[in-house]
Amino acid sequence: MAMAKCNWRITTGIMAKFYLREVQDAARRFCSCVTVEDLQQLGIDMSQVQLLSLNPPYYEFDVPKSSGGFRHIEAPESHLKKLLRWFNFYLQCVYFCVQTKASFGYIIRVKGVKRWKNILENARSHLGAKSLLNVDFENFFHQISRQRVCVFLQKHPFHFDKKTAFILSKFFTHRGRLPMGSPTSPALSNLAVMEFDEELYDWSCSRELIFTRFVDDMTFSSRNRPIQLADLEAIKSICGRHGLKLNPAKTTFFDADDEKKVTGLVLNDTVDIEDSFYKELDGDLKRLKYLVEVSFRIENHNRHELVMDFKKEVAGKINFIGMIEGYDSSIFYKYRQRFKRALNPDEEALSSSWANFSYF
């Protein structure tokens, strides 16, 4: 059972599939495991896990970032991914039960639990702030080493023995650290920095600061005092004690008169989406329209898959608008209608010039 990944692509994709009691029971059963044989009793094929842990198969590629540059993805092969998804279900359940107050990303939604910690609630935590500081980790997943995973799998809330923790840490990692693209990396990253979250949260409270972490984005805000360089230095010091590095290029201070942003969302009287997001979505809808028109003209299996993948991506962005602005908002309705029209081209569009294909 695969849990979702991060940012707008995933924050709208997590479905409430389990009740709280089911999540707690799964977490209890997984955390009671000590040996490889115990995990086998959960229905996990540990012979395959041990074999794949010797050299987990991944394929690697780059995808463009909306902010420019590329993100390197390390995706597990299908048979490895299937096993990782089984573990991800249990790891997500465990983290839901022990989650820190500061963490808002990669947390499953559970039936019967009204408050869903997500990108919107993360930003809402900082509404009304007079001063704000955003800092990011540098290559967050890659900072979580195999050795670090092995160590925390032997500590609370887990009870794995040294041998089992060693096998699992090799199975969960690639090139000696968490890979960007594995189903288990999100939950494991949250579990790896629990002590860090708690120390930084306590420090923030003692300085009358609000601290939240959404994956690798950390935000600090204050309603009554400016956040200063001394605060940043203290944050860096705590990061250093936990073996974590910040990306200095992503450090941003906001004063009282500045427009404040948290994980790409704008803090006004409410939390709103940046204009650049809508501009990018406008372009996506045009590309989707042309792709659909071309797929009608050409019976091509590969092109059909391209359309389906892009359709899911655009749908995710529109659902993100619904989550932030409201599913009954006019802006969400407008983009839903444009999405439907893009998927259903009229006869005139289908008979138009092939020159439009040059758009790509």
GROMACS .gro file of C-alpha atoms in nm:
model
  360
    1MET     CA    1   0.000   0.000   0.000
    2ALA     CA    2   0.182   0.305  -0.119
    3MET     CA    3   0.169   0.628   0.070
    4ALA     CA    4   0.211   0.958  -0.113
    5LYS     CA    5   0.527   1.161  -0.183
    6CYS     CA    6   0.575   1.544  -0.124
    7ASN     CA    7   0.484   1.905  -0.217
    8TRP     CA    8   0.158   1.988  -0.399
    9ARG     CA    9   0.181   1.667  -0.604
   10ILE     CA   10   0.131   1.460  -0.293
   11THR     CA   11  -0.028   1.677  -0.030
   12THR     CA   12  -0.355   1.648  -0.221
   13GLY     CA   13  -0.306   1.281  -0.301
   14ILE     CA   14  -0.312   1.123   0.045
   15MET     CA   15  -0.645   0.950   0.103
   16ALA     CA   16  -0.795   0.862   0.440
   17LYS     CA   17  -0.797   0.484   0.398
   18PHE     CA   18  -0.751   0.367   0.757
   19TYR     CA   19  -0.912   0.432   1.092
   20LEU     CA   20  -0.700   0.540   1.387
   21ARG     CA   21  -0.730   0.200   1.556
   22GLU     CA   22  -0.606   0.026   1.238
   23VAL     CA   23  -0.307   0.261   1.214
   24GLN     CA   24  -0.221   0.214   1.582
   25ASP     CA   25  -0.249  -0.164   1.552
   26ALA     CA   26  -0.021  -0.175   1.245
   27ALA     CA   27   0.234   0.045   1.424
   28ARG     CA   28   0.223  -0.175   1.734
   29ARG     CA   29   0.273  -0.495   1.534
   30PHE     CA   30   0.565  -0.352   1.336
   31CYS     CA   31   0.736  -0.203   1.642
   32SER     CA   32   0.704  -0.534   1.829
   33CYS     CA   33   0.922  -0.704   1.567
   34VAL     CA   34   1.277  -0.781   1.674
   35THR     CA   35   1.412  -1.031   1.421
   36VAL     CA   36   1.389  -1.111   1.052
   37GLU     CA   37   1.157  -1.398   1.142
   38ASP     CA   38   0.920  -1.159   1.320
   39LEU     CA   39   0.890  -0.948   1.005
   40GLN     CA   40   0.822  -1.263   0.805
   41GLN     CA   41   0.515  -1.315   1.026
   42LEU     CA   42   0.375  -0.982   0.901
   43GLY     CA   43   0.361  -1.123   0.549
   44ILE     CA   44   0.681  -0.954   0.426
   45ASP     CA   45   0.901  -1.174   0.205
   46MET     CA   46   1.220  -1.130   0.404
   47SER     CA   47   1.419  -1.371   0.183
   48GLN     CA   48   1.369  -1.122  -0.102
   49VAL     CA   49   1.447  -0.830   0.130
   50GLN     CA   50   1.777  -0.988   0.234
   51LEU     CA   51   1.869  -1.065  -0.128
   52LEU     CA   52   1.782  -0.716  -0.253
   53SER     CA   53   1.961  -0.551   0.039
   54LEU     CA   54   2.292  -0.675  -0.106
   55ASN     CA   55   2.254  -0.438  -0.402
   56PRO     CA   56   1.912  -0.266  -0.426
   57PRO     CA   57   1.835  -0.204  -0.797
   58TYR     CA   58   1.760   0.160  -0.889
   59TYR     CA   59   1.746   0.355  -1.213
   60GLU     CA   60   1.842   0.721  -1.207
   61PHE     CA   61   1.729   1.024  -1.408
   62ASP     CA   62   1.690   1.402  -1.383
   63VAL     CA   63   1.365   1.599  -1.389
   64PRO     CA   64   1.344   1.978  -1.431
   65LYS     CA   65   1.249   2.192  -1.131
   66SER     CA   66   0.989   2.466  -1.172
   67SER     CA   67   1.243   2.703  -1.010
   68GLY     CA   68   1.512   2.606  -1.263
   69GLY     CA   69   1.778   2.337  -1.270
   70PHE     CA   70   1.717   1.967  -1.226
   71ARG     CA   71   1.628   1.726  -0.948
   72HIS     CA   72   1.807   1.390  -0.951
   73ILE     CA   73   1.567   1.099  -0.898
   74GLU     CA   74   1.671   0.750  -0.788
   75ALA     CA   75   1.372   0.525  -0.856
   76PRO     CA   76   1.360   0.162  -0.738
   77GLU     CA   77   1.294  -0.113  -0.990
   78SER     CA   78   0.939  -0.252  -0.982
   79HIS     CA   79   1.003  -0.564  -0.770
   80LEU     CA   80   1.199  -0.359  -0.515
   81LYS     CA   81   0.936  -0.087  -0.517
   82LYS     CA   82   0.661  -0.338  -0.437
   83LEU     CA   83   0.841  -0.451  -0.120
   84LEU     CA   84   0.928  -0.094  -0.022
   85ARG     CA   85   0.558  -0.006  -0.041
   86TRP     CA   86   0.475  -0.275   0.212
   87PHE     CA   87   0.733  -0.133   0.452
   88ASN     CA   88   0.614   0.220   0.380
   89PHE     CA   89   0.264   0.137   0.505
   90TYR     CA   90   0.404   0.025   0.841
   91LEU     CA   91   0.657   0.309   0.866
   92GLN     CA   92   0.387   0.568   0.793
   93CYS     CA   93   0.166   0.416   1.063
   94VAL     CA   94   0.453   0.423   1.311
   95TYR     CA   95   0.535   0.785   1.239
   96PHE     CA   96   0.172   0.891   1.263
   97CYS     CA   97   0.169   0.755   1.620
   98VAL     CA   98   0.495   0.925   1.728
   99GLN     CA   99   0.497   1.236   1.505
  100THR     CA  100   0.657   1.550   1.643
  101LYS     CA  101   0.466   1.874   1.700
  102ALA     CA  102   0.683   2.058   1.447
  103SER     CA  103   0.647   1.815   1.155
  104PHE     CA  104   0.375   1.875   0.892
  105GLY     CA  105   0.498   1.685   0.584
  106TYR     CA  106   0.465   1.320   0.476
  107ILE     CA  107   0.204   1.241   0.741
  108ILE     CA  108  -0.084   1.014   0.641
  109ARG     CA  109  -0.445   1.120   0.674
  110VAL     CA  110  -0.644   0.895   0.905
  111LYS     CA  111  -1.021   0.846   0.920
  112GLY     CA  112  -1.176   0.993   1.232
  113VAL     CA  113  -0.889   1.235   1.295
  114LYS     CA  114  -1.012   1.584   1.208
  115ARG     CA  115  -0.684   1.774   1.199
  116TRP     CA  116  -0.479   1.675   0.895
  117LYS     CA  117  -0.123   1.808   0.911
  118ASN     CA  118  -0.030   1.917   0.559
  119ILE     CA  119   0.121   2.202   0.359
  120LEU     CA  120  -0.180   2.427   0.425
  121GLU     CA  121  -0.181   2.373   0.802
  122ASN     CA  122   0.194   2.426   0.805
  123ALA     CA  123   0.150   2.772   0.649
  124ARG     CA  124  -0.151   2.858   0.866
  125SER     CA  125   0.065   2.810   1.176
  126HIS     CA  126   0.245   3.133   1.081
  127LEU     CA  127  -0.051   3.360   1.000
  128GLY     CA  128  -0.024   3.692   1.179
  129ALA     CA  129   0.353   3.679   1.203
  130LYS     CA  130   0.540   4.011   1.210
  131SER     CA  131   0.876   3.845   1.147
  132LEU     CA  132   0.953   3.522   0.966
  133LEU     CA  133   1.255   3.311   0.870
  134ASN     CA  134   1.267   3.029   0.613
  135VAL     CA  135   1.559   2.786   0.607
  136ASP     CA  136   1.603   2.467   0.404
  137PHE     CA  137   1.812   2.157   0.448
  138GLU     CA  138   2.065   2.085   0.176
  139ASN     CA  139   1.984   1.757  -0.003
  140PHE     CA  140   1.771   1.643   0.290
  141PHE     CA  141   1.728   1.275   0.202
  142HIS     CA  142   2.093   1.235   0.113
  143GLN     CA  143   2.194   1.362   0.457
  144ILE     CA  144   2.023   1.062   0.616
  145SER     CA  145   2.293   0.795   0.600
  146ARG     CA  146   2.257   0.418   0.608
  147GLN     CA  147   2.432   0.414   0.944
  148ARG     CA  148   2.187   0.669   1.084
  149VAL     CA  149   1.894   0.455   0.969
  150CYS     CA  150   2.052   0.147   1.125
  151VAL     CA  151   2.093   0.326   1.459
  152PHE     CA  152   1.739   0.462   1.492
  153LEU     CA  153   1.584   0.128   1.392
  154GLN     CA  154   1.730  -0.008   1.716
  155LYS     CA  155   1.587   0.274   1.930
  156HIS     CA  156   1.236   0.368   2.045
  157PRO     CA  157   0.979   0.321   1.901
  158PHE     CA  158   1.148   0.028   1.723
  159HIS     CA  159   1.294  -0.286   1.881
  160PHE     CA  160   1.495  -0.443   1.598
  161ASP     CA  161   1.808  -0.633   1.686
  162LYS     CA  162   2.139  -0.527   1.535
  163LYS     CA  163   2.134  -0.785   1.253
  164THR     CA  164   1.780  -0.700   1.138
  165ALA     CA  165   1.840  -0.325   1.161
  166PHE     CA  166   2.153  -0.368   0.948
  167ILE     CA  167   1.964  -0.563   0.678
  168LEU     CA  168   1.678  -0.311   0.671
  169SER     CA  169   1.911  -0.011   0.659
  170LYS     CA  170   2.084  -0.154   0.351
  171PHE     CA  171   1.748  -0.237   0.194
  172PHE     CA  172   1.612   0.116   0.252
  173THR     CA  173   1.917   0.304   0.123
  174HIS     CA  174   2.105   0.357  -0.204
  175ARG     CA  175   2.466   0.472  -0.230
  176GLY     CA  176   2.480   0.474   0.150
  177ARG     CA  177   2.191   0.718   0.208
  178LEU     CA  178   1.818   0.764   0.156
  179PRO     CA  179   1.740   0.785  -0.216
  180MET     CA  180   1.523   1.056  -0.369
  181GLY     CA  181   1.245   0.848  -0.524
  182SER     CA  182   1.196   0.555  -0.287
  183PRO     CA  183   0.852   0.507  -0.125
  184THR     CA  184   1.011   0.467   0.220
  185SER     CA  185   1.242   0.771   0.215
  186PRO     CA  186   0.976   1.024   0.328
  187ALA     CA  187   0.871   0.833   0.641
  188LEU     CA  188   1.230   0.734   0.721
  189SER     CA  189   1.345   1.097   0.694
  190ASN     CA  190   1.079   1.203   0.945
  191LEU     CA  191   1.177   0.924   1.183
  192ALA     CA  192   1.547   1.007   1.146
  193VAL     CA  193   1.507   1.368   1.264
  194MET     CA  194   1.262   1.323   1.552
  195GLU     CA  195   1.515   1.415   1.820
  196PHE     CA  196   1.621   1.713   1.610
  197ASP     CA  197   1.260   1.830   1.572
  198GLU     CA  198   1.201   1.806   1.946
  199GLU     CA  199   1.516   1.997   2.041
  200LEU     CA  200   1.452   2.273   1.789
  201TYR     CA  201   1.085   2.295   1.890
  202ASP     CA  202   1.179   2.335   2.258
  203TRP     CA  203   1.441   2.597   2.170
  204SER     CA  204   1.187   2.788   1.959
  205CYS     CA  205   0.929   2.788   2.239
  206SER     CA  206   1.189   2.923   2.481
  207ARG     CA  207   1.250   3.213   2.237
  208GLU     CA  208   0.877   3.273   2.179
  209LEU     CA  209   0.908   3.153   1.819
  210ILE     CA  210   0.673   2.930   1.622
  211PHE     CA  211   0.863   2.650   1.445
  212THR     CA  212   0.730   2.411   1.181
  213ARG     CA  213   0.902   2.174   0.940
  214PHE     CA  214   0.750   2.066   0.611
  215VAL     CA  215   0.991   1.801   0.482
  216ASP     CA  216   1.315   1.997   0.422
  217ASP     CA  217   1.158   2.344   0.464
  218MET     CA  218   1.175   2.493   0.812
  219THR     CA  219   0.989   2.808   0.910
  220PHE     CA  220   1.026   3.022   1.221
  221SER     CA  221   0.795   3.312   1.298
  222SER     CA  222   0.728   3.564   1.571
  223ARG     CA  223   0.431   3.787   1.644
  224ASN     CA  224   0.611   4.015   1.887
  225ARG     CA  225   0.981   4.046   1.803
  226PRO     CA  226   1.213   4.050   1.503
  227ILE     CA  227   1.398   3.730   1.417
  228GLN     CA  228   1.769   3.809   1.411
  229LEU     CA  229   2.096   3.665   1.283
  230ALA     CA  230   2.167   3.535   1.633
  231ASP     CA  231   1.857   3.317   1.604
  232LEU     CA  232   1.981   3.178   1.273
  233GLU     CA  233   2.320   3.099   1.426
  234ALA     CA  234   2.152   2.911   1.711
  235ILE     CA  235   1.944   2.714   1.458
  236LYS     CA  236   2.260   2.626   1.264
  237SER     CA  237   2.423   2.510   1.586
  238ILE     CA  238   2.135   2.275   1.667
  239CYS     CA  239   2.144   2.142   1.309
  240GLY     CA  240   2.517   2.079   1.343
  241ARG     CA  241   2.472   1.881   1.665
  242HIS     CA  242   2.238   1.649   1.474
  243GLY     CA  243   2.465   1.618   1.170
  244LEU     CA  244   2.240   1.825   0.943
  245LYS     CA  245   2.341   2.099   0.700
  246LEU     CA  246   2.139   2.395   0.576
  247ASN     CA  247   2.131   2.537   0.224
  248PRO     CA  248   2.245   2.899   0.268
  249ALA     CA  249   2.094   2.996  -0.069
  250LYS     CA  250   1.746   2.913   0.065
  251THR     CA  251   1.770   3.122   0.385
  252THR     CA  252   1.522   3.413   0.378
  253PHE     CA  253   1.427   3.671   0.642
  254PHE     CA  254   1.093   3.854   0.624
  255ASP     CA  255   1.032   4.174   0.820
  256ALA     CA  256   0.701   4.327   0.926
  257ASP     CA  257   0.639   4.507   0.594
  258ASP     CA  258   0.744   4.217   0.367
  259GLU     CA  259   0.508   3.983   0.186
  260LYS     CA  260   0.566   3.656   0.368
  261LYS     CA  261   0.585   3.315   0.202
  262VAL     CA  262   0.593   2.964   0.345
  263THR     CA  263   0.661   2.664   0.117
  264GLY     CA  264   0.546   2.864  -0.185
  265LEU     CA  265   0.226   2.986  -0.018
  266VAL     CA  266   0.159   3.353   0.055
  267LEU     CA  267   0.052   3.467   0.401
  268ASN     CA  268  -0.215   3.738   0.379
  269ASP     CA  269  -0.519   3.742   0.607
  270THR     CA  270  -0.550   3.385   0.479
  271VAL     CA  271  -0.309   3.144   0.308
  272ASP     CA  272  -0.305   3.198  -0.069
  273ILE     CA  273  -0.130   3.053  -0.373
  274GLU     CA  274   0.142   3.248  -0.554
  275ASP     CA  275   0.058   3.406  -0.891
  276SER     CA  276   0.346   3.214  -1.050
  277PHE     CA  277   0.168   2.887  -0.973
  278TYR     CA  278  -0.135   2.995  -1.179
  279LYS     CA  279   0.085   3.111  -1.466
  280GLU     CA  280   0.257   2.773  -1.476
  281LEU     CA  281  -0.080   2.595  -1.461
  282ASP     CA  282  -0.213   2.809  -1.748
  283GLY     CA  283   0.074   2.685  -1.963
  284ASP     CA  284   0.018   2.326  -1.850
  285LEU     CA  285  -0.348   2.341  -1.956
  286LYS     CA  286  -0.250   2.464  -2.303
  287ARG     CA  287   0.004   2.182  -2.337
  288LEU     CA  288  -0.250   1.928  -2.216
  289LYS     CA  289  -0.505   2.049  -2.473
  290TYR     CA  290  -0.259   2.006  -2.760
  291LEU     CA  291  -0.143   1.667  -2.632
  292VAL     CA  292  -0.501   1.541  -2.621
  293GLU     CA  293  -0.567   1.669  -2.974
  294VAL     CA  294  -0.258   1.495  -3.108
  295SER     CA  295  -0.347   1.170  -2.927
  296PHE     CA  296  -0.683   1.172  -3.106
  297ARG     CA  297  -0.504   1.195  -3.441
  298ILE     CA  298  -0.238   0.932  -3.372
  299GLU     CA  299  -0.312   0.588  -3.230
  300ASN     CA  300   0.013   0.563  -3.038
  301HIS     CA  301   0.046   0.374  -2.706
  302ASN     CA  302   0.345   0.574  -2.586
  303ARG     CA  303   0.172   0.903  -2.661
  304HIS     CA  304  -0.139   0.784  -2.474
  305GLU     CA  305   0.074   0.711  -2.165
  306LEU     CA  306   0.228   1.057  -2.193
  307VAL     CA  307  -0.120   1.213  -2.198
  308MET     CA  308  -0.234   1.010  -1.896
  309ASP     CA  309   0.074   1.100  -1.691
  310PHE     CA  310   0.045   1.468  -1.775
  311LYS     CA  311  -0.330   1.460  -1.706
  312LYS     CA  312  -0.260   1.332  -1.352
  313GLU     CA  313  -0.002   1.603  -1.296
  314VAL     CA  314  -0.236   1.883  -1.404
  315ALA     CA  315  -0.524   1.733  -1.204
  316GLY     CA  316  -0.299   1.732  -0.897
  317LYS     CA  317  -0.230   2.102  -0.936
  318ILE     CA  318  -0.601   2.181  -0.969
  319ASN     CA  319  -0.682   1.973  -0.661
  320PHE     CA  320  -0.412   2.168  -0.480
  321ILE     CA  321  -0.607   2.487  -0.560
  322GLY     CA  322  -0.914   2.327  -0.408
  323MET     CA  323  -0.731   2.236  -0.091
  324ILE     CA  324  -0.584   2.584  -0.043
  325GLU     CA  325  -0.860   2.810  -0.177
  326GLY     CA  326  -1.158   2.580  -0.110
  327TYR     CA  327  -1.335   2.325  -0.327
  328ASP     CA  328  -1.632   2.562  -0.350
  329SER     CA  329  -1.420   2.860  -0.460
  330SER     CA  330  -1.467   3.026  -0.800
  331ILE     CA  331  -1.098   2.987  -0.886
  332PHE     CA  332  -1.114   2.609  -0.832
  333TYR     CA  333  -1.433   2.586  -1.040
  334LYS     CA  334  -1.276   2.789  -1.322
  335TYR     CA  335  -0.972   2.564  -1.349
  336ARG     CA  336  -1.183   2.248  -1.323
  337GLN     CA  337  -1.385   2.367  -1.623
  338ARG     CA  338  -1.072   2.450  -1.821
  339PHE     CA  339  -0.936   2.106  -1.739
  340LYS     CA  340  -1.253   1.937  -1.867
  341ARG     CA  341  -1.242   2.140  -2.189
  342ALA     CA  342  -0.876   2.046  -2.244
  343LEU     CA  343  -0.967   1.678  -2.220
  344ASN     CA  344  -1.259   1.709  -2.462
  345PRO     CA  345  -1.146   1.894  -2.778
  346ASP     CA  346  -1.415   2.003  -3.022
  347GLU     CA  347  -1.435   1.912  -3.392
  348GLU     CA  348  -1.281   2.242  -3.497
  349ALA     CA  349  -0.977   2.181  -3.279
  350LEU     CA  350  -0.934   1.832  -3.420
  351SER     CA  351  -0.939   1.961  -3.776
  352SER     CA  352  -0.707   2.254  -3.709
  353SER     CA  353  -0.355   2.286  -3.844
  354TRP     CA  354  -0.076   2.054  -3.734
  355ALA     CA  355   0.130   2.367  -3.683
  356ASN     CA  356   0.013   2.371  -3.323
  357PHE     CA  357   0.228   2.066  -3.257
  358SER     CA  358   0.535   2.291  -3.278
  359TYR     CA  359   0.430   2.419  -2.935
  360PHE     CA  360   0.624   2.130  -2.787
   0.00000   0.00000   0.00000
